[in-house]
Short mmCIF file of C-alpha atoms and ligand atoms in Angstrom, two decimals:
data_model
loop_
_atom_site.label_atom_id
_atom_site.label_comp_id
_atom_site.label_asym_id
_atom_site.label_seq_id
_atom_site.Cartn_x
_atom_site.Cartn_y
_atom_site.Cartn_z
CA MET A 12 -0.11 -0.04 0.13
CA LYS A 13 1.25 3.38 -1.14
CA GLY A 14 2.31 5.70 1.96
CA TYR A 15 2.32 9.62 1.95
CA LEU A 16 3.61 12.33 4.21
CA ILE A 17 1.84 15.61 5.00
CA ALA A 18 4.02 18.60 4.82
CA LEU A 19 2.42 21.74 6.63
CA ASP A 20 3.24 25.18 5.74
CA ALA A 21 2.38 27.62 8.11
CA GLY A 22 2.84 30.60 6.60
CA THR A 23 2.29 34.32 7.31
CA THR A 24 -0.83 34.86 5.40
CA SER A 25 -1.78 31.16 4.89
CA VAL A 26 -1.42 27.83 6.06
CA ARG A 27 -1.29 25.18 3.51
CA ALA A 28 -1.35 21.17 4.26
CA MET A 29 0.21 19.27 1.13
CA LEU A 30 0.04 15.65 0.63
CA PHE A 31 3.55 14.15 -0.98
CA ASP A 32 3.76 10.43 -2.54
CA VAL A 33 6.80 9.23 -1.45
CA GLU A 34 7.00 6.66 -3.97
CA GLU A 35 6.22 9.03 -6.67
CA GLY A 36 7.95 12.04 -5.05
CA LYS A 37 5.14 14.50 -6.04
CA PHE A 38 2.40 16.19 -4.22
CA VAL A 39 -1.10 14.84 -4.74
CA PHE A 40 -3.20 16.79 -3.05
CA SER A 41 -2.80 20.16 -1.55
CA MET A 42 -5.75 22.13 0.91
CA GLN A 43 -5.15 25.71 2.14
CA GLN A 44 -6.67 28.52 4.18
CA GLU A 45 -5.93 32.08 4.72
CA VAL A 46 -5.08 33.44 8.01
CA GLY A 47 -5.83 36.93 9.16
CA GLN A 48 -3.41 39.59 10.54
CA SER A 49 -4.17 42.86 12.47
CA PHE A 50 -2.40 46.08 12.77
CA PRO A 51 -3.78 47.34 15.97
CA GLN A 52 -1.06 50.49 15.59
CA SER A 53 1.15 51.90 13.31
CA GLY A 54 4.05 49.16 12.94
CA TRP A 55 2.64 46.57 14.98
CA VAL A 56 1.40 43.10 13.52
CA GLU A 57 -0.73 40.45 15.30
CA GLN A 58 -2.21 37.19 14.68
CA ASP A 59 -4.31 34.83 16.46
CA ALA A 60 -2.53 31.51 17.56
CA GLU A 61 -5.87 30.04 17.92
CA GLU A 62 -6.94 30.81 14.17
CA ILE A 63 -3.42 29.60 13.10
CA TYR A 64 -3.65 26.46 14.91
CA PHE A 65 -7.59 25.70 13.83
CA LYS A 66 -6.84 26.35 10.28
CA SER A 67 -3.70 24.22 10.19
CA ALA A 68 -5.59 21.28 11.84
CA TYR A 69 -8.40 21.63 9.23
CA VAL A 70 -6.05 21.39 6.24
CA VAL A 71 -4.24 18.38 7.78
CA SER A 72 -7.16 16.63 8.31
CA ARG A 73 -8.42 16.96 5.04
CA CYS A 74 -5.08 15.50 3.67
CA VAL A 75 -5.55 12.85 5.94
CA ALA A 76 -9.17 12.05 4.81
CA SER A 77 -8.39 12.13 0.73
CA VAL A 78 -6.20 9.04 1.28
CA GLY A 79 -7.01 7.60 4.51
CA ALA A 80 -5.77 7.30 7.88
CA ASP A 81 -3.92 4.19 7.44
CA ARG A 82 -1.42 5.63 4.94
CA ILE A 83 -0.01 8.83 6.42
CA LEU A 84 3.44 7.84 7.44
CA GLY A 85 4.12 11.03 9.24
CA MET A 86 4.04 15.00 9.32
CA GLY A 87 6.69 17.59 8.86
CA ILE A 88 6.16 21.17 9.62
CA ALA A 89 8.05 24.48 8.06
CA ASN A 90 6.39 27.71 9.41
CA GLN A 91 7.02 31.30 9.66
CA ARG A 92 9.76 32.37 11.74
CA GLU A 93 10.17 34.51 14.57
CA THR A 94 6.65 34.91 15.48
CA VAL A 95 5.77 34.51 19.26
CA VAL A 96 2.81 32.59 21.04
CA ILE A 97 2.54 32.56 24.02
CA TRP A 98 -0.12 29.95 25.95
CA ASP A 99 -0.55 28.59 29.11
CA ARG A 100 0.78 25.31 29.65
CA GLU A 101 -2.34 23.83 31.10
CA THR A 102 -4.78 24.68 29.39
CA GLY A 103 -3.29 25.43 25.88
CA GLU A 104 -4.76 28.68 25.77
CA PRO A 105 -2.97 31.75 24.15
CA LEU A 106 -2.33 34.78 26.36
CA ALA A 107 -2.06 37.17 23.93
CA PRO A 108 -2.26 37.72 20.46
CA ALA A 109 0.71 36.55 18.37
CA ILE A 110 3.60 38.83 17.50
CA VAL A 111 4.30 38.49 14.28
CA TRP A 112 7.82 38.76 12.79
CA GLN A 113 7.20 41.86 10.70
CA CYS A 114 6.14 43.57 13.88
CA ARG A 115 8.31 46.52 15.21
CA ARG A 116 6.94 47.67 18.49
CA THR A 117 10.15 46.61 20.02
CA GLY A 118 12.29 48.65 17.80
CA GLU A 119 13.16 51.57 20.55
CA TYR A 120 13.48 48.88 22.92
CA CYS A 121 16.17 47.08 20.61
CA ALA A 122 17.64 50.22 20.06
CA LYS A 123 18.32 51.09 23.40
CA ILE A 124 20.41 47.51 24.30
CA PRO A 125 23.97 48.46 25.35
CA PRO A 126 26.80 48.10 22.22
CA ALA A 127 28.58 45.52 24.16
CA MET A 128 25.44 43.21 24.74
CA GLN A 129 24.56 43.71 21.50
CA LYS A 130 28.30 42.41 20.21
CA LYS A 131 27.49 39.66 22.38
CA ILE A 132 24.28 38.94 21.40
CA ARG A 133 25.41 38.59 17.39
CA GLU A 134 28.73 36.18 18.64
CA LYS A 135 26.28 33.75 20.58
CA THR A 136 23.28 33.96 18.28
CA GLY A 137 24.18 35.13 14.51
CA LEU A 138 21.87 37.77 14.97
CA PRO A 139 22.05 41.68 14.66
CA VAL A 140 19.75 42.87 17.55
CA ASP A 141 16.62 43.72 16.13
CA ALA A 142 12.84 43.64 16.68
CA TYR A 143 12.65 40.81 13.75
CA PHE A 144 13.48 38.27 16.14
CA SER A 145 11.84 36.72 19.00
CA ALA A 146 13.43 37.55 22.29
CA SER A 147 12.28 41.21 22.27
CA LYS A 148 8.38 40.52 21.42
CA ILE A 149 8.70 37.54 24.32
CA ARG A 150 9.94 40.37 26.51
CA TRP A 151 7.29 43.14 25.49
CA LEU A 152 4.95 40.43 26.64
CA LEU A 153 6.08 39.46 29.53
CA ASP A 154 6.02 43.53 30.34
CA GLU A 155 2.59 44.19 28.90
CA VAL A 156 0.68 41.05 29.81
CA PRO A 157 0.05 41.12 33.25
CA ALA A 158 -1.23 37.15 32.66
CA ALA A 159 1.93 36.40 31.16
CA ARG A 160 4.31 37.38 34.29
CA ASP A 161 1.64 35.44 36.50
CA SER A 162 2.09 32.32 34.58
CA MET A 163 5.74 32.77 34.31
CA ARG A 164 5.77 32.86 38.17
CA ARG A 165 3.73 29.95 38.58
CA GLY A 166 5.87 27.61 36.06
CA ARG A 167 2.88 27.75 33.59
CA LEU A 168 4.10 29.84 30.65
CA CYS A 169 5.10 28.54 27.71
CA ALA A 170 6.63 30.51 24.80
CA GLY A 171 7.40 29.65 21.26
CA THR A 172 7.58 30.00 17.52
CA VAL A 173 4.47 28.96 15.38
CA ASP A 174 6.19 25.29 15.17
CA SER A 175 6.17 25.03 18.80
CA TYR A 176 2.60 26.06 19.51
CA LEU A 177 1.12 23.69 16.57
CA ILE A 178 3.10 20.80 17.91
CA TYR A 179 1.72 21.43 21.43
CA LYS A 180 -1.60 21.27 20.14
CA PHE A 181 -1.30 18.38 17.74
CA THR A 182 -0.06 16.47 20.34
CA GLU A 183 -2.54 17.43 23.09
CA GLY A 184 -0.19 19.03 25.42
CA LYS A 185 2.11 16.30 25.65
CA ARG A 186 5.22 17.75 23.70
CA PHE A 187 6.76 21.17 24.01
CA VAL A 188 9.18 21.62 21.55
CA THR A 189 10.90 23.31 18.49
CA ASP A 190 13.77 22.91 16.07
CA TYR A 191 17.14 24.30 15.96
CA THR A 192 16.32 26.22 12.56
CA ASN A 193 13.55 27.94 14.51
CA ALA A 194 15.63 28.50 18.00
CA SER A 195 18.42 30.01 15.83
CA ARG A 196 16.03 33.01 15.16
CA THR A 197 14.83 34.00 18.51
CA MET A 198 18.07 36.16 19.54
CA LEU A 199 18.51 33.51 22.61
CA PHE A 200 20.06 30.10 21.05
CA ASP A 201 23.68 29.95 21.07
CA LEU A 202 24.68 28.57 17.64
CA LYS A 203 27.64 26.46 18.69
CA THR A 204 26.24 25.04 22.02
CA LEU A 205 22.73 24.25 20.26
CA ASP A 206 21.06 25.39 23.65
CA TRP A 207 19.05 28.61 25.16
CA ASP A 208 22.31 30.69 26.49
CA ASP A 209 21.63 31.53 30.22
CA GLU A 210 23.24 34.77 29.79
CA LEU A 211 20.91 36.07 27.13
CA LEU A 212 18.21 34.52 28.81
CA ALA A 213 18.72 36.66 32.21
CA TYR A 214 19.34 39.49 30.32
CA PHE A 215 16.00 39.79 28.76
CA GLY A 216 14.50 38.25 32.16
CA ILE A 217 12.96 35.37 30.53
CA ALA A 218 13.06 31.46 32.71
CA ARG A 219 14.39 28.92 30.84
CA SER A 220 11.15 26.80 32.01
CA VAL A 221 9.20 29.55 29.44
CA LEU A 222 11.00 27.78 26.37
CA PRO A 223 10.35 24.74 24.55
CA GLN A 224 12.98 22.01 24.03
CA ALA A 225 15.09 22.34 20.90
CA LEU A 226 15.62 19.33 18.92
CA PRO A 227 17.49 18.82 15.45
CA CYS A 228 14.86 19.11 12.56
CA ASP A 229 14.76 15.14 12.47
CA GLY A 230 13.86 15.07 16.06
CA ARG A 231 10.95 12.77 16.98
CA MET A 232 9.13 15.97 17.82
CA GLY A 233 5.84 14.02 19.03
CA GLU A 234 2.86 11.84 17.77
CA ALA A 235 0.10 13.96 16.67
CA ASN A 236 -3.70 12.85 17.34
CA PHE A 237 -6.35 13.81 14.84
CA ASN A 238 -9.49 12.60 16.23
CA GLY A 239 -7.64 9.10 17.10
CA VAL A 240 -5.70 9.05 13.85
CA ARG A 241 -2.32 9.05 15.18
CA PHE A 242 1.32 9.81 13.32
CA PRO A 243 4.68 10.73 13.94
CA ILE A 244 5.29 14.48 13.64
CA THR A 245 9.28 15.01 12.48
CA GLY A 246 11.08 16.77 9.90
CA VAL A 247 10.29 20.73 11.12
CA ALA A 248 12.23 23.44 10.15
CA GLY A 249 11.59 27.50 9.49
CA ASP A 250 10.34 28.00 6.32
CA GLN A 251 13.28 29.45 4.35
CA GLN A 252 15.40 26.56 5.65
CA ALA A 253 13.17 24.45 4.80
CA ALA A 254 12.96 25.83 1.12
CA LEU A 255 16.70 25.66 1.63
CA PHE A 256 16.63 21.93 1.84
CA GLY A 257 13.87 21.18 -0.60
CA GLN A 258 15.79 23.27 -3.26
CA ALA A 259 18.50 20.35 -2.48
CA CYS A 260 21.07 23.21 -1.52
CA LEU A 261 23.49 20.51 0.83
CA THR A 262 26.63 21.08 -0.22
CA GLU A 263 28.79 24.36 1.25
CA GLY A 264 28.45 27.00 -1.56
CA ASP A 265 24.79 25.86 -2.45
CA GLY A 266 22.35 28.58 -2.47
CA LYS A 267 18.44 29.87 -2.69
CA ILE A 268 16.45 32.46 -3.00
CA THR A 269 13.07 32.69 -2.66
CA TYR A 270 11.18 35.50 -4.60
CA GLY A 271 7.86 36.47 -2.62
CA THR A 272 6.83 39.50 -1.04
CA GLY A 273 10.06 39.89 0.67
CA LEU A 274 13.24 38.20 -0.69
CA PHE A 275 14.76 35.54 1.30
CA GLN A 276 18.61 34.51 0.08
CA LEU A 277 20.40 31.55 2.06
CA PHE A 278 23.97 30.31 1.47
CA ASN A 279 24.93 26.79 2.58
CA THR A 280 28.17 27.14 4.44
CA GLY A 281 28.55 23.58 5.51
CA LYS A 282 29.75 22.84 8.96
CA ARG A 283 31.16 26.42 8.98
CA CYS A 284 29.41 29.09 11.31
CA VAL A 285 30.47 32.11 9.03
CA ARG A 286 30.43 35.29 11.33
CA SER A 287 29.21 37.97 8.61
CA GLU A 288 31.03 41.01 8.71
CA SER A 289 28.36 42.69 6.51
CA GLY A 290 25.35 42.87 7.87
CA LEU A 291 24.03 39.42 6.93
CA ILE A 292 22.42 36.76 9.68
CA THR A 293 24.15 33.66 10.57
CA THR A 294 21.58 31.17 11.22
CA ILE A 295 21.28 27.19 11.66
CA GLY A 296 20.32 25.78 7.88
CA TYR A 297 19.11 22.51 9.09
CA ALA A 298 20.24 20.00 11.49
CA LEU A 299 19.99 15.85 10.11
CA GLY A 300 21.27 12.41 10.63
CA GLY A 301 23.58 14.23 13.88
CA GLU A 302 25.14 16.69 11.91
CA VAL A 303 24.59 20.70 11.60
CA VAL A 304 24.68 22.46 8.46
CA TYR A 305 24.89 26.55 8.80
CA ALA A 306 23.86 29.21 6.48
CA LEU A 307 23.96 32.70 5.86
CA GLU A 308 20.91 34.49 5.25
CA GLY A 309 20.52 37.83 4.04
CA SER A 310 16.51 39.01 3.53
CA ALA A 311 15.09 42.01 1.94
CA PHE A 312 11.77 43.12 3.56
CA ASN A 313 10.18 43.88 0.25
CA ALA A 314 10.44 42.44 -3.55
CA GLY A 315 7.07 41.45 -4.99
CA SER A 316 5.63 43.57 -3.00
CA GLY A 317 6.61 46.07 -5.18
CA VAL A 318 4.70 44.25 -7.80
CA GLN A 319 1.82 44.31 -5.82
CA TRP A 320 2.45 48.33 -5.19
CA LEU A 321 2.56 48.71 -9.18
CA ARG A 322 -0.82 46.59 -9.31
CA ASP A 323 -2.91 47.61 -6.38
CA GLU A 324 -1.97 51.17 -5.54
CA LEU A 325 -0.66 52.54 -8.93
CA GLY A 326 -3.05 50.59 -10.99
CA PHE A 327 -0.24 50.09 -13.62
CA LEU A 328 -1.08 46.47 -14.00
CA SER A 329 -3.46 44.24 -13.92
CA SER A 330 -2.07 40.90 -12.74
CA SER A 331 1.56 40.75 -11.25
CA ALA A 332 2.30 38.39 -13.75
CA GLU A 333 1.47 41.41 -16.44
CA SER A 334 4.97 43.00 -15.27
CA GLU A 335 6.77 40.53 -17.28
CA THR A 336 5.23 41.72 -20.68
CA LEU A 337 5.60 45.36 -19.85
CA ALA A 338 9.03 45.16 -18.52
CA CYS A 339 10.10 43.54 -21.98
CA SER A 340 8.15 46.03 -23.85
CA VAL A 341 10.93 48.49 -23.56
CA PRO A 342 15.10 47.58 -24.27
CA ASP A 343 16.03 49.29 -20.53
CA THR A 344 14.60 51.21 -17.66
CA GLY A 345 15.81 54.25 -19.30
CA GLY A 346 17.79 55.43 -16.47
CA VAL A 347 15.40 55.20 -13.93
CA PHE A 348 15.94 53.19 -10.64
CA PHE A 349 13.32 51.96 -7.75
CA VAL A 350 14.58 50.97 -4.62
CA PRO A 351 11.78 48.97 -2.64
CA ALA A 352 12.12 50.74 1.00
CA PHE A 353 8.65 50.37 1.97
CA THR A 354 9.19 49.30 5.60
CA GLY A 355 12.97 50.17 5.75
CA LEU A 356 15.97 48.28 4.62
CA GLY A 357 16.44 44.75 5.97
CA ALA A 358 19.99 42.62 5.26
CA PRO A 359 22.73 44.14 4.92
CA HIS A 360 21.51 47.81 5.79
CA TRP A 361 18.98 47.40 8.50
CA SER A 362 17.64 50.70 8.67
CA SER A 363 14.41 51.12 9.65
CA ASP A 364 14.20 55.05 8.68
CA ALA A 365 14.72 54.47 4.90
CA ARG A 366 11.84 54.69 2.59
CA GLY A 367 11.37 53.67 -0.97
CA LEU A 368 12.88 55.49 -3.65
CA LEU A 369 12.30 56.11 -7.49
CA CYS A 370 14.39 58.36 -9.15
CA GLY A 371 15.75 59.18 -12.68
CA ILE A 372 12.55 59.91 -14.07
CA THR A 373 12.23 61.90 -17.27
CA ARG A 374 9.93 63.68 -19.13
CA GLY A 375 10.12 60.24 -21.42
CA THR A 376 9.72 57.67 -18.69
CA THR A 377 6.83 55.56 -19.18
CA LYS A 378 4.97 53.04 -17.07
CA ALA A 379 7.06 50.27 -18.81
CA HIS A 380 10.18 51.78 -17.41
CA ILE A 381 9.04 52.31 -14.10
CA VAL A 382 7.51 48.42 -14.19
CA ARG A 383 11.11 47.23 -15.68
CA ALA A 384 12.87 49.22 -12.89
CA VAL A 385 10.68 47.84 -9.75
CA LEU A 386 11.39 44.17 -11.33
CA GLU A 387 15.38 45.12 -11.68
CA SER A 388 15.15 46.38 -8.30
CA ILE A 389 14.57 42.86 -6.66
CA ALA A 390 17.66 41.26 -9.18
CA TYR A 391 19.62 44.06 -7.75
CA SER A 392 18.90 43.61 -4.06
CA ALA A 393 19.81 39.83 -4.46
CA ARG A 394 23.42 40.62 -6.03
CA GLU A 395 23.89 42.95 -3.42
CA LEU A 396 23.26 40.07 -0.61
CA GLY A 397 24.99 37.51 -2.62
CA ASP A 398 28.33 39.94 -2.98
CA CYS A 399 28.20 39.89 1.03
CA MET A 400 27.58 36.04 1.00
CA GLN A 401 31.09 35.62 -0.94
CA LYS A 402 32.97 38.12 0.73
CA ASP A 403 32.01 36.87 4.27
CA SER A 404 32.59 33.33 3.33
CA GLY A 405 35.18 33.20 0.91
CA ILE A 406 33.16 30.75 -1.01
CA CYS A 407 32.09 31.56 -4.55
CA LEU A 408 28.26 31.44 -5.41
CA ARG A 409 28.09 28.52 -8.28
CA GLU A 410 24.67 28.34 -9.18
CA ILE A 411 21.21 30.11 -7.55
CA LYS A 412 18.26 27.68 -7.08
CA CYS A 413 14.86 29.86 -7.05
CA ASP A 414 11.38 29.67 -5.91
CA GLY A 415 8.28 31.43 -4.63
CA GLY A 416 5.51 33.55 -6.57
CA ALA A 417 8.01 36.02 -8.60
CA SER A 418 10.24 33.36 -9.68
CA ALA A 419 7.53 32.81 -12.27
CA ASN A 420 8.80 35.81 -14.40
CA ASN A 421 10.98 34.91 -16.78
CA PHE A 422 12.36 38.34 -17.46
CA LEU A 423 13.29 38.63 -13.71
CA MET A 424 15.07 35.50 -13.80
CA GLN A 425 16.86 35.88 -17.05
CA PHE A 426 17.96 39.90 -15.40
CA GLN A 427 19.20 38.11 -12.32
CA ALA A 428 21.18 35.76 -13.85
CA ASP A 429 22.53 38.38 -15.83
CA VAL A 430 23.28 40.67 -12.89
CA LEU A 431 24.69 37.61 -10.87
CA GLY A 432 26.65 36.54 -13.47
CA ILE A 433 25.72 32.93 -12.36
CA SER A 434 23.02 30.81 -13.68
CA VAL A 435 19.49 30.52 -12.11
CA ASN A 436 17.86 27.26 -11.96
CA ARG A 437 13.94 27.25 -11.60
CA PRO A 438 12.35 23.83 -10.58
CA VAL A 439 9.33 21.78 -11.71
CA GLU A 440 8.32 22.15 -7.95
CA ARG A 441 8.06 25.88 -6.53
CA GLU A 442 6.44 24.75 -3.73
CA GLY A 443 10.30 24.47 -2.38
CA THR A 444 9.10 25.08 1.31
CA ALA A 445 6.74 22.28 1.39
CA LEU A 446 8.90 20.01 -0.49
CA GLY A 447 11.58 20.45 1.75
CA ALA A 448 9.15 19.76 5.12
CA ALA A 449 8.45 16.63 3.24
CA LEU A 450 11.69 15.58 2.29
CA LEU A 451 13.03 16.30 6.01
CA CYS A 452 10.36 14.25 7.35
CA GLY A 453 11.33 11.66 4.94
CA CYS A 454 14.64 11.31 5.56
CA ALA A 455 13.39 11.78 9.40
CA LEU A 456 11.67 8.33 9.08
CA GLY A 457 14.31 6.77 7.33
CA LEU A 458 12.07 6.59 3.71
CA ILE A 459 14.42 8.74 1.72
CA SER A 460 18.25 9.22 2.16
CA GLU A 461 19.77 12.70 2.15
CA ALA A 462 21.85 11.60 -0.96
CA GLU A 463 18.46 11.06 -2.46
CA VAL A 464 17.51 14.82 -2.01
CA PRO A 465 19.32 16.22 -4.95
CA ARG A 466 17.03 13.43 -7.24
CA ARG A 467 14.07 14.39 -6.12
CA ARG A 468 14.51 18.31 -7.27
CA LYS A 469 13.47 18.40 -10.74
CA ALA A 470 14.84 21.70 -13.09
CA GLU A 471 12.20 23.40 -15.27
CA ARG A 472 14.42 25.76 -16.68
CA ILE A 473 17.85 26.90 -16.29
CA PHE A 474 18.44 30.84 -16.99
CA VAL A 475 22.21 31.05 -17.93
CA PRO A 476 23.80 34.79 -17.87
CA GLN A 477 23.89 36.04 -21.79
CA GLY A 478 27.35 38.09 -21.48
CA GLU A 479 27.83 41.88 -21.17
CA GLY A 480 28.65 41.67 -18.09
CA GLU A 481 30.16 45.27 -18.11
CA ARG A 482 26.61 46.62 -18.70
CA TYR A 483 25.00 44.69 -16.16
CA GLU A 484 27.81 45.92 -13.38
CA LYS A 485 27.36 49.70 -14.12
CA LEU A 486 23.28 49.19 -13.84
CA TYR A 487 24.17 47.58 -10.77
CA ARG A 488 26.33 50.65 -9.54
CA GLY A 489 23.60 52.71 -10.08
CA TYR A 490 21.20 50.88 -7.97
CA LEU A 491 23.75 50.85 -5.14
CA LYS A 492 23.63 55.04 -5.95
CA ALA A 493 19.89 54.95 -5.43
CA VAL A 494 20.29 52.72 -2.14
CA ALA A 495 22.35 55.18 -0.50
CA ARG A 496 19.93 57.92 -1.32
CA THR A 497 17.30 56.41 0.57
CA LEU A 498 19.43 55.81 3.65
CA TYR A 499 20.44 59.61 3.32
CA LYS A 500 18.99 61.76 6.40
CA PRO A 501 18.17 65.60 5.77
P1 ADP B 23 4.47 34.94 0.05
O1 ADP B 23 4.79 33.46 0.30
O2 ADP B 23 5.30 36.05 0.24
O3 ADP B 23 3.33 35.71 0.17
P2 ADP B 23 4.53 34.30 -2.73
O4 ADP B 23 5.25 33.32 -3.18
O5 ADP B 23 3.36 33.82 -2.98
O6 ADP B 23 4.68 35.00 -1.49
O7 ADP B 23 4.59 35.10 -3.97
C1 ADP B 23 3.73 36.18 -4.20
C2 ADP B 23 4.18 37.66 -4.23
O8 ADP B 23 4.96 37.63 -5.83
C3 ADP B 23 3.43 38.89 -4.67
O9 ADP B 23 4.11 39.88 -4.17
C4 ADP B 23 3.49 39.05 -6.22
O10 ADP B 23 3.35 40.35 -6.62
C5 ADP B 23 4.71 38.56 -6.95
N1 ADP B 23 4.22 37.84 -8.09
C6 ADP B 23 3.67 36.49 -8.51
N2 ADP B 23 3.70 36.06 -9.65
C7 ADP B 23 4.60 37.31 -10.17
C8 ADP B 23 4.92 37.39 -11.51
N3 ADP B 23 4.81 36.92 -12.53
N4 ADP B 23 5.79 38.31 -11.51
C9 ADP B 23 6.49 39.17 -10.83
N5 ADP B 23 5.83 39.18 -9.51
C10 ADP B 23 5.15 38.03 -9.09
#
């Protein structure tokens, strides 16, 4: 009888469960539900943790029902990272809305962390101090939610990322765990000892008992119980790390870029935990079979969101896909540059104050030039991150694997190959995150070997640089000048 794995991709805007046919090596069923977000104050982003759980449970149940309970061999989870849920250990009830990774409410708190402590945090966790990561969000909840403080005092508080909360709920409160990749996004986890760091816990005033046990991605996370249907949960990773695995970036020097709302670039550095001098993040790529693989990561908060802006705010496009036709209707941008710093700039600049910029406009500038400039800006920001990665690691990027919604854009992928000067490899299966969760789960259960993973990823199209390197270098330098202008403070 055929066996299936469930890959649960608990993303920021939706949760999706996909059913993976182990023998065929492909997804055969998928169910998705949108998840709401609320914005109670400027810069704040919250979600209802129970909604995430109920919708996740629903999509997983539909996967189970689609093939029958006895055919489900296990479930892997990939999730939005850094988002914090707090709940009561006895009742499982959330004590406050989840604070989402995008939320900037702790920006001021983070800015006041003394430089010596900032340095220590960076050394131990590989992360720059920023409101993006979980630690300051947990601190905020302890300061502002009396029930959280009270619960911590009584030893009943659980604070975890979305994976941790879902596993707790799926195992009926029996397991309070997370995986190393999610833990490595909290600003509390030592990348070398692979444990919560006592000095950082003391600094943020967070009791160790509040945090889950951190396990490798292939750790036995627990047994899920869906109305009596039981199966193991294993193969857990943050969404970007899952995509790294799903894209078969298993060797030092392999890199992937996910082109979604934002742009997430991860680069496998093997056993080397490379400390970035350029503003990138050092993170855990995955931990499997007793080995830990490290990665360098650069995230740009805005990428595809620029295309959404053209479509929804400026009315330049009727669909995101139309950007390709318009961009190709002109030979270049006519000197226009765009920097999508709508909510500041992420890596490598980490500037909350920067704002978007469109420059070089002349009387001859058309809609097509602007659309093209927006797409080109995505490729330039990936080039900027790629340069930092090569500088920090001393490793040459050989090829980039791509996924995410905007990777469907052929113009963008070709331009990316030209600007990076290396080929961009687009897979048949664009759901790299879900594929990563399924493959991690399969490896953990001994159904798939790690050596088989590259064979499970099939290329759909490879975009090769078309020459004219100097022209692209010049354009890229123009973009960097535009970036410098967004950082300018009068
Ligand atoms: P997320 O997971 O961040 O919600 P997705 O991977 O679903 O994002 O990608 C959606 C983003 O990709 C949107 O910002 C959308 O504007 C952009 N996008 C989708 N298709 C295209 C396309 N053909 N060309 C350019 N951008 C696109």
